[in-house]
mmCIF file of C-alpha atoms in Angstrom:
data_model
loop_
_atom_site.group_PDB
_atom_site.id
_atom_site.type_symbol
_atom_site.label_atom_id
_atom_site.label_comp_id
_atom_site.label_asym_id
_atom_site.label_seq_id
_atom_site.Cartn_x
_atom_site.Cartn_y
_atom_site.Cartn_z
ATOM 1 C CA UNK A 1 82.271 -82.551 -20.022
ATOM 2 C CA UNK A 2 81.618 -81.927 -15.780
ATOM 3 C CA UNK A 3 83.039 -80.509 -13.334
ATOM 4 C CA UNK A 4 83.626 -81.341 -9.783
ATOM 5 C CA UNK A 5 82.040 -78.598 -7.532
ATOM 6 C CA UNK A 6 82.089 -79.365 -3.728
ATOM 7 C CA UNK A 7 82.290 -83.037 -4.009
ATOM 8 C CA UNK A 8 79.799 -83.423 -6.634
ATOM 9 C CA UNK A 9 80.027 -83.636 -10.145
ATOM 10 C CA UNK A 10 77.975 -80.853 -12.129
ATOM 11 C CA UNK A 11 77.624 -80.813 -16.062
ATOM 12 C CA UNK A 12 79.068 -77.612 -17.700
ATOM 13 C CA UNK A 13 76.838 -74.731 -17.933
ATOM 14 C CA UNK A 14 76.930 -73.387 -21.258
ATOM 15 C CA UNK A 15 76.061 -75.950 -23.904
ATOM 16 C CA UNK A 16 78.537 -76.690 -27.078
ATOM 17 C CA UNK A 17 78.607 -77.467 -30.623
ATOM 18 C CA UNK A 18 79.741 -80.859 -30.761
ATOM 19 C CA UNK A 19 81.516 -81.931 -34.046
ATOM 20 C CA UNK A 20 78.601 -82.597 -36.171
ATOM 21 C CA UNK A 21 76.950 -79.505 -36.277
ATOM 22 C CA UNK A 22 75.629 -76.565 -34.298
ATOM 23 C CA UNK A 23 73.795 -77.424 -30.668
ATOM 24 C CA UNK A 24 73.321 -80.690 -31.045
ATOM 25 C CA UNK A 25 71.846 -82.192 -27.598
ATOM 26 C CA UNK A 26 69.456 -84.960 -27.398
ATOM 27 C CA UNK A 27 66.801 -84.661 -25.645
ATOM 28 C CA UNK A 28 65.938 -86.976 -22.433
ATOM 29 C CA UNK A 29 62.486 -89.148 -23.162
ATOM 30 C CA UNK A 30 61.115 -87.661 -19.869
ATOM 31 C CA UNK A 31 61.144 -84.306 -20.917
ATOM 32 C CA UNK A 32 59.226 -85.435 -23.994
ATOM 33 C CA UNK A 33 57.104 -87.634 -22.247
ATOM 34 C CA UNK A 34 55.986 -84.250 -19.454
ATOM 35 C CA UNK A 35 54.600 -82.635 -22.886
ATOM 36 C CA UNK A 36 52.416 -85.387 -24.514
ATOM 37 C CA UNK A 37 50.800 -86.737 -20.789
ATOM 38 C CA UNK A 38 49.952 -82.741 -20.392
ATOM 39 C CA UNK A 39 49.199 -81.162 -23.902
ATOM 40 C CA UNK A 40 46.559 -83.446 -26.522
ATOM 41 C CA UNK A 41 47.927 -83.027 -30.506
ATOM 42 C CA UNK A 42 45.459 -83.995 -32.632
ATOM 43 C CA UNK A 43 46.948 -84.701 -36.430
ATOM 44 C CA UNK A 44 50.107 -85.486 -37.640
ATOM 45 C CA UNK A 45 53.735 -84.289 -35.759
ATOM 46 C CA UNK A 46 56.522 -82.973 -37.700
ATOM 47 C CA UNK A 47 59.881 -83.583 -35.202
ATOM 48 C CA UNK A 48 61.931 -80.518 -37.219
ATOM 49 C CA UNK A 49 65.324 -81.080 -35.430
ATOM 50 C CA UNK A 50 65.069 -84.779 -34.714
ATOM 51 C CA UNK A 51 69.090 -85.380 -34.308
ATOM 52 C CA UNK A 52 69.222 -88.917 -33.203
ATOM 53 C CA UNK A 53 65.334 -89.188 -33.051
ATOM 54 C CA UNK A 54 65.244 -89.314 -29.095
ATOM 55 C CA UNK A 55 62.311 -87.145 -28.910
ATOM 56 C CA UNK A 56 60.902 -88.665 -32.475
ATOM 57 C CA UNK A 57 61.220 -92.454 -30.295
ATOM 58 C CA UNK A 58 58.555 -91.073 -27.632
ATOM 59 C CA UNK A 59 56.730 -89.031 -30.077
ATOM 60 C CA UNK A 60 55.559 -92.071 -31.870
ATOM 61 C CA UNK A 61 53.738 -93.177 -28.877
ATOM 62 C CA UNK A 62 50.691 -90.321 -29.541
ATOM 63 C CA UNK A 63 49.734 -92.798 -32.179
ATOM 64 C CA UNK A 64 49.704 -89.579 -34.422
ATOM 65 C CA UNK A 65 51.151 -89.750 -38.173
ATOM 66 C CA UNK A 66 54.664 -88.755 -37.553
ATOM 67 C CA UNK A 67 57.681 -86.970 -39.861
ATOM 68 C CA UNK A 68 61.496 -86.684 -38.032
ATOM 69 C CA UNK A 69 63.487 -84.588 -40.282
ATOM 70 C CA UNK A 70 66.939 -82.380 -39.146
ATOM 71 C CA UNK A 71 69.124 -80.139 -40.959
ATOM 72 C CA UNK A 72 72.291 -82.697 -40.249
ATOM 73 C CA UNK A 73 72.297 -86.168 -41.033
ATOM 74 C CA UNK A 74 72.592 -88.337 -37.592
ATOM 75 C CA UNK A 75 71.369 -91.459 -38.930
ATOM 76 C CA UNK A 76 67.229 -90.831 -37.930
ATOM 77 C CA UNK A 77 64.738 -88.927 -39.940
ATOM 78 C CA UNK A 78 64.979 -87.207 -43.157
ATOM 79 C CA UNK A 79 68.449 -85.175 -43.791
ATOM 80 C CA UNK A 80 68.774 -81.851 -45.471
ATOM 81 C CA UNK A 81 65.810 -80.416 -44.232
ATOM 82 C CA UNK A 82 66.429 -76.536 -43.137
ATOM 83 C CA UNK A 83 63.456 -75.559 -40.984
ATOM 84 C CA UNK A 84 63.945 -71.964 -41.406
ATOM 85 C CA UNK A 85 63.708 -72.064 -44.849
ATOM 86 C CA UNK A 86 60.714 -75.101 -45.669
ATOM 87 C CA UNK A 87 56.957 -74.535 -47.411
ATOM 88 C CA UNK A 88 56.490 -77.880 -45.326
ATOM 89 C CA UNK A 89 53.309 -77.620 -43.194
ATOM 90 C CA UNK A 90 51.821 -80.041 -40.277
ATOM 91 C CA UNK A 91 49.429 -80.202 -38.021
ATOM 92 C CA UNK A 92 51.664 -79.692 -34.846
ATOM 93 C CA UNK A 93 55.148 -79.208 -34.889
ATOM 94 C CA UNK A 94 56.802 -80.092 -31.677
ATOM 95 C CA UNK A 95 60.853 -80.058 -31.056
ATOM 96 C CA UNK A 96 63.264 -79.290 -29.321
ATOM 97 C CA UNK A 97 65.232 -76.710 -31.702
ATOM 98 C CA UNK A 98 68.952 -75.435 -31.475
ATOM 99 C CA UNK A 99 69.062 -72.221 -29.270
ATOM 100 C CA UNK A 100 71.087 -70.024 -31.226
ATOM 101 C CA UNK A 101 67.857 -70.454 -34.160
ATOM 102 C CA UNK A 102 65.060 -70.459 -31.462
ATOM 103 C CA UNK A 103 63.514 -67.469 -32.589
ATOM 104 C CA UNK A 104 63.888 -69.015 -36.010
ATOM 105 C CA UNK A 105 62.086 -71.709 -34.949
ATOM 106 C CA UNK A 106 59.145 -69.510 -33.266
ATOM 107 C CA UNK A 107 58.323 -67.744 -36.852
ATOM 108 C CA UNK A 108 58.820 -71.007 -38.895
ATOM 109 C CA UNK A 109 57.034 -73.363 -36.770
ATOM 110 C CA UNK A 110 53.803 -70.550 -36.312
ATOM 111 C CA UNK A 111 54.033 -70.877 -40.409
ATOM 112 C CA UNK A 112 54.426 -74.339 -40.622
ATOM 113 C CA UNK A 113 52.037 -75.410 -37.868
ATOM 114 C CA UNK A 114 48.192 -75.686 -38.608
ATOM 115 C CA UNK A 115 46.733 -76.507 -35.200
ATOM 116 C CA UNK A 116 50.120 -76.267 -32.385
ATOM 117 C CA UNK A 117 53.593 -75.083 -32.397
ATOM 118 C CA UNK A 118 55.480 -76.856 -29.279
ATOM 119 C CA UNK A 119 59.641 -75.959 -28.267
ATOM 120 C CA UNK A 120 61.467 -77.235 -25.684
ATOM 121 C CA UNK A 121 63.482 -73.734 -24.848
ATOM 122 C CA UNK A 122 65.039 -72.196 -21.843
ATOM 123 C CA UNK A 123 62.958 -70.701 -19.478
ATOM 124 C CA UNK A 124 64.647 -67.454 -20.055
ATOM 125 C CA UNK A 125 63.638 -67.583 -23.348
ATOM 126 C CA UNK A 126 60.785 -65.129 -21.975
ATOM 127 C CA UNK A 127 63.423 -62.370 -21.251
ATOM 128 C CA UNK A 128 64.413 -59.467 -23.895
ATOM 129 C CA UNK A 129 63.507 -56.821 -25.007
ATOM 130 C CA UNK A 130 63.669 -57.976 -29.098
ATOM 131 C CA UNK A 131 61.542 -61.109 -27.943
ATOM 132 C CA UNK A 132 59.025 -58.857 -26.556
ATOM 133 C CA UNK A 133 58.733 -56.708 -29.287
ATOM 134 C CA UNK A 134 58.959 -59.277 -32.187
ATOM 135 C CA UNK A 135 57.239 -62.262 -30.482
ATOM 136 C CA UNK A 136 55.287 -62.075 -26.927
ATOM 137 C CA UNK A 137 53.272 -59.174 -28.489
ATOM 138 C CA UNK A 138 52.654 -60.252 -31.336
ATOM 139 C CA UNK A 139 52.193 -63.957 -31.301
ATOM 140 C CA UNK A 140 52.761 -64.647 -27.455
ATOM 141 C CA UNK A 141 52.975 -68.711 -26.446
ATOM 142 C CA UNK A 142 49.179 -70.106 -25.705
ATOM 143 C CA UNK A 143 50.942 -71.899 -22.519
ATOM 144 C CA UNK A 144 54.750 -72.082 -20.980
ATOM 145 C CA UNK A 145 55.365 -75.621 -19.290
ATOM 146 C CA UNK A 146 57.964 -74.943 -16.776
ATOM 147 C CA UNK A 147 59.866 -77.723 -15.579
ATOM 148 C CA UNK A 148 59.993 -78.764 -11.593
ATOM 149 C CA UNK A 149 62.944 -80.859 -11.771
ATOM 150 C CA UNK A 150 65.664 -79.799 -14.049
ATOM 151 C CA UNK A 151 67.054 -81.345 -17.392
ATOM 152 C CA UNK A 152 70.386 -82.411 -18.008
ATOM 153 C CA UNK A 153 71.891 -82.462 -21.568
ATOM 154 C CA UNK A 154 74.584 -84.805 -22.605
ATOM 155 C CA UNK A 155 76.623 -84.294 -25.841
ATOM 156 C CA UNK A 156 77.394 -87.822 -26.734
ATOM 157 C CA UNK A 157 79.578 -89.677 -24.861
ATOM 158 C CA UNK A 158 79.492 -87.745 -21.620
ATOM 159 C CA UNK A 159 79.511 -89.347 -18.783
ATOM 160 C CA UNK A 160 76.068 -88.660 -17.358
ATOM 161 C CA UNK A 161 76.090 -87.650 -13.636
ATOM 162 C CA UNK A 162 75.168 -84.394 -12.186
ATOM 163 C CA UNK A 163 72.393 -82.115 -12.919
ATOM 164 C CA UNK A 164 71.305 -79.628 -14.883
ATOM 165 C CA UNK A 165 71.867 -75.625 -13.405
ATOM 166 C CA UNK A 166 69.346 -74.138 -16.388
ATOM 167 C CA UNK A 167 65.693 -73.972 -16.591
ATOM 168 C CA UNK A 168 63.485 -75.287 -19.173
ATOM 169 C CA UNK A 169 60.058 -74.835 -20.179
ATOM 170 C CA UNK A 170 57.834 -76.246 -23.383
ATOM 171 C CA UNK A 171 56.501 -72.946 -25.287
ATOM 172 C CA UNK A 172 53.371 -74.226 -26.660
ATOM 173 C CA UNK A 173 51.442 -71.660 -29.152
ATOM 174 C CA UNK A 174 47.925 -73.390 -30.054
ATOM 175 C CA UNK A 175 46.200 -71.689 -32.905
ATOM 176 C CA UNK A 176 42.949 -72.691 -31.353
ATOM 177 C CA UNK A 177 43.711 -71.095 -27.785
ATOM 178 C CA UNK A 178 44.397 -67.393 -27.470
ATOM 179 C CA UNK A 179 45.934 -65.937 -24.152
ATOM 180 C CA UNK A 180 48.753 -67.118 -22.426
ATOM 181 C CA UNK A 181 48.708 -69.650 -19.241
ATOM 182 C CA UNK A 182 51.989 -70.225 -17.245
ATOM 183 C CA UNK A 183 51.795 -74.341 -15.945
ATOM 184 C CA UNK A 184 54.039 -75.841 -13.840
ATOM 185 C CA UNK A 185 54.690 -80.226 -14.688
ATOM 186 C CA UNK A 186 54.214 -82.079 -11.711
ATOM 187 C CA UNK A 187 57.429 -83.656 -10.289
ATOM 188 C CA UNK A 188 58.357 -87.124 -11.106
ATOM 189 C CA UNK A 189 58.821 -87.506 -14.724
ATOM 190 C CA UNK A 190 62.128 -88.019 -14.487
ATOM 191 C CA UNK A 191 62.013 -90.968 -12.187
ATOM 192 C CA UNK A 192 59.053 -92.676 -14.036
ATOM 193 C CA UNK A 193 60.367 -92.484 -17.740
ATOM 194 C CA UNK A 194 64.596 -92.414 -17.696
#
């Protein structure tokens, strides 16, 4: 699950299945935490790929109505629920979805959002040319959130040292905000919230 690399252990680059399904990678409560102390959702939240309910756990603290649902069943939310094919709607759908259905994800959650649309996605999510063509002009992100320190996923049961070598941003599209701002999240969440 690392690697040592000049003395220091690094966690593998590419991300894996794990057993249970398709890019399954909790999310760290910091991460979750940089979005909802920066961005205001006013309504209910729909977590769409809630896996263990890691990000659900810090969602809860808007004090917004929230729904945790997931296409595999790993003992949080609402099972069965394939996001890329619901007529479920919400106020603000905010998760952080597998990558290999993240532009899934973009043209469900625009359809099933009412006021925001908010993935955690990698910050080279903004390169290609099918993206550009299909998505950043046509419906480009109302703000990109880029990370200052970098995020580590751990599969479960990895031993959790290391850091992260990838980039992350939140994509936020808010129906109520045209234009698109790039932010940057202040260092630090990661020491005050893990």
């Amino acid at each position: 699950m690392t690697y040592k690399l000049n003395g220091g252990y690094k966690p593998t680059i590419k991300r894996f299945a794990d057993l249970d399904g398709p890019d399954y990678f909790p999310t760290p409560a910091w991460a979750t935490w940089a979005l909802i102390d920066n961005e205001r959702f006013e309504g209910g939240i729909w977590e769409s790929a809630c896996g263990n309910g890691a990000m659900s756990e810090v969602l809860k603290e808007t004090g917004q109505q929230l729904q945790s649902s997931d296409l595999y069943d790993r003992g949080y939310g609402e099972a069965g629920i394939d996001f890329l094919e619901t007529s479920r709607r919400a106020d603000n759908v905010i998760t952080n979805p597998p990558y290999n259905a993240a532009e899934g994800f973009v043209r469900s959650g625009l359809s099933a959002s009412r006021k925001k649309l908010a993935l955690l996605l990698r910050l080279a999510f903004l390169e290609g040319a099918n993206r550009q063509r299909t998505i950043f002009s046509q419906v480009p992100p109302s703000r990109v959130w880029v990370f200052s320190e970098r995020i580590t996923f751990y599969p479960a049961g990895a031993t959790i040292r290391g850091s992260g070598t990838t980039a992350y941003a939140w994509f936020v599209w808010d129906k109520d905000s045209p234009g698109t701002e790039l932010k940057w999240f202040k260092p630090g969440y990661k020491a005050k919230y893990s």
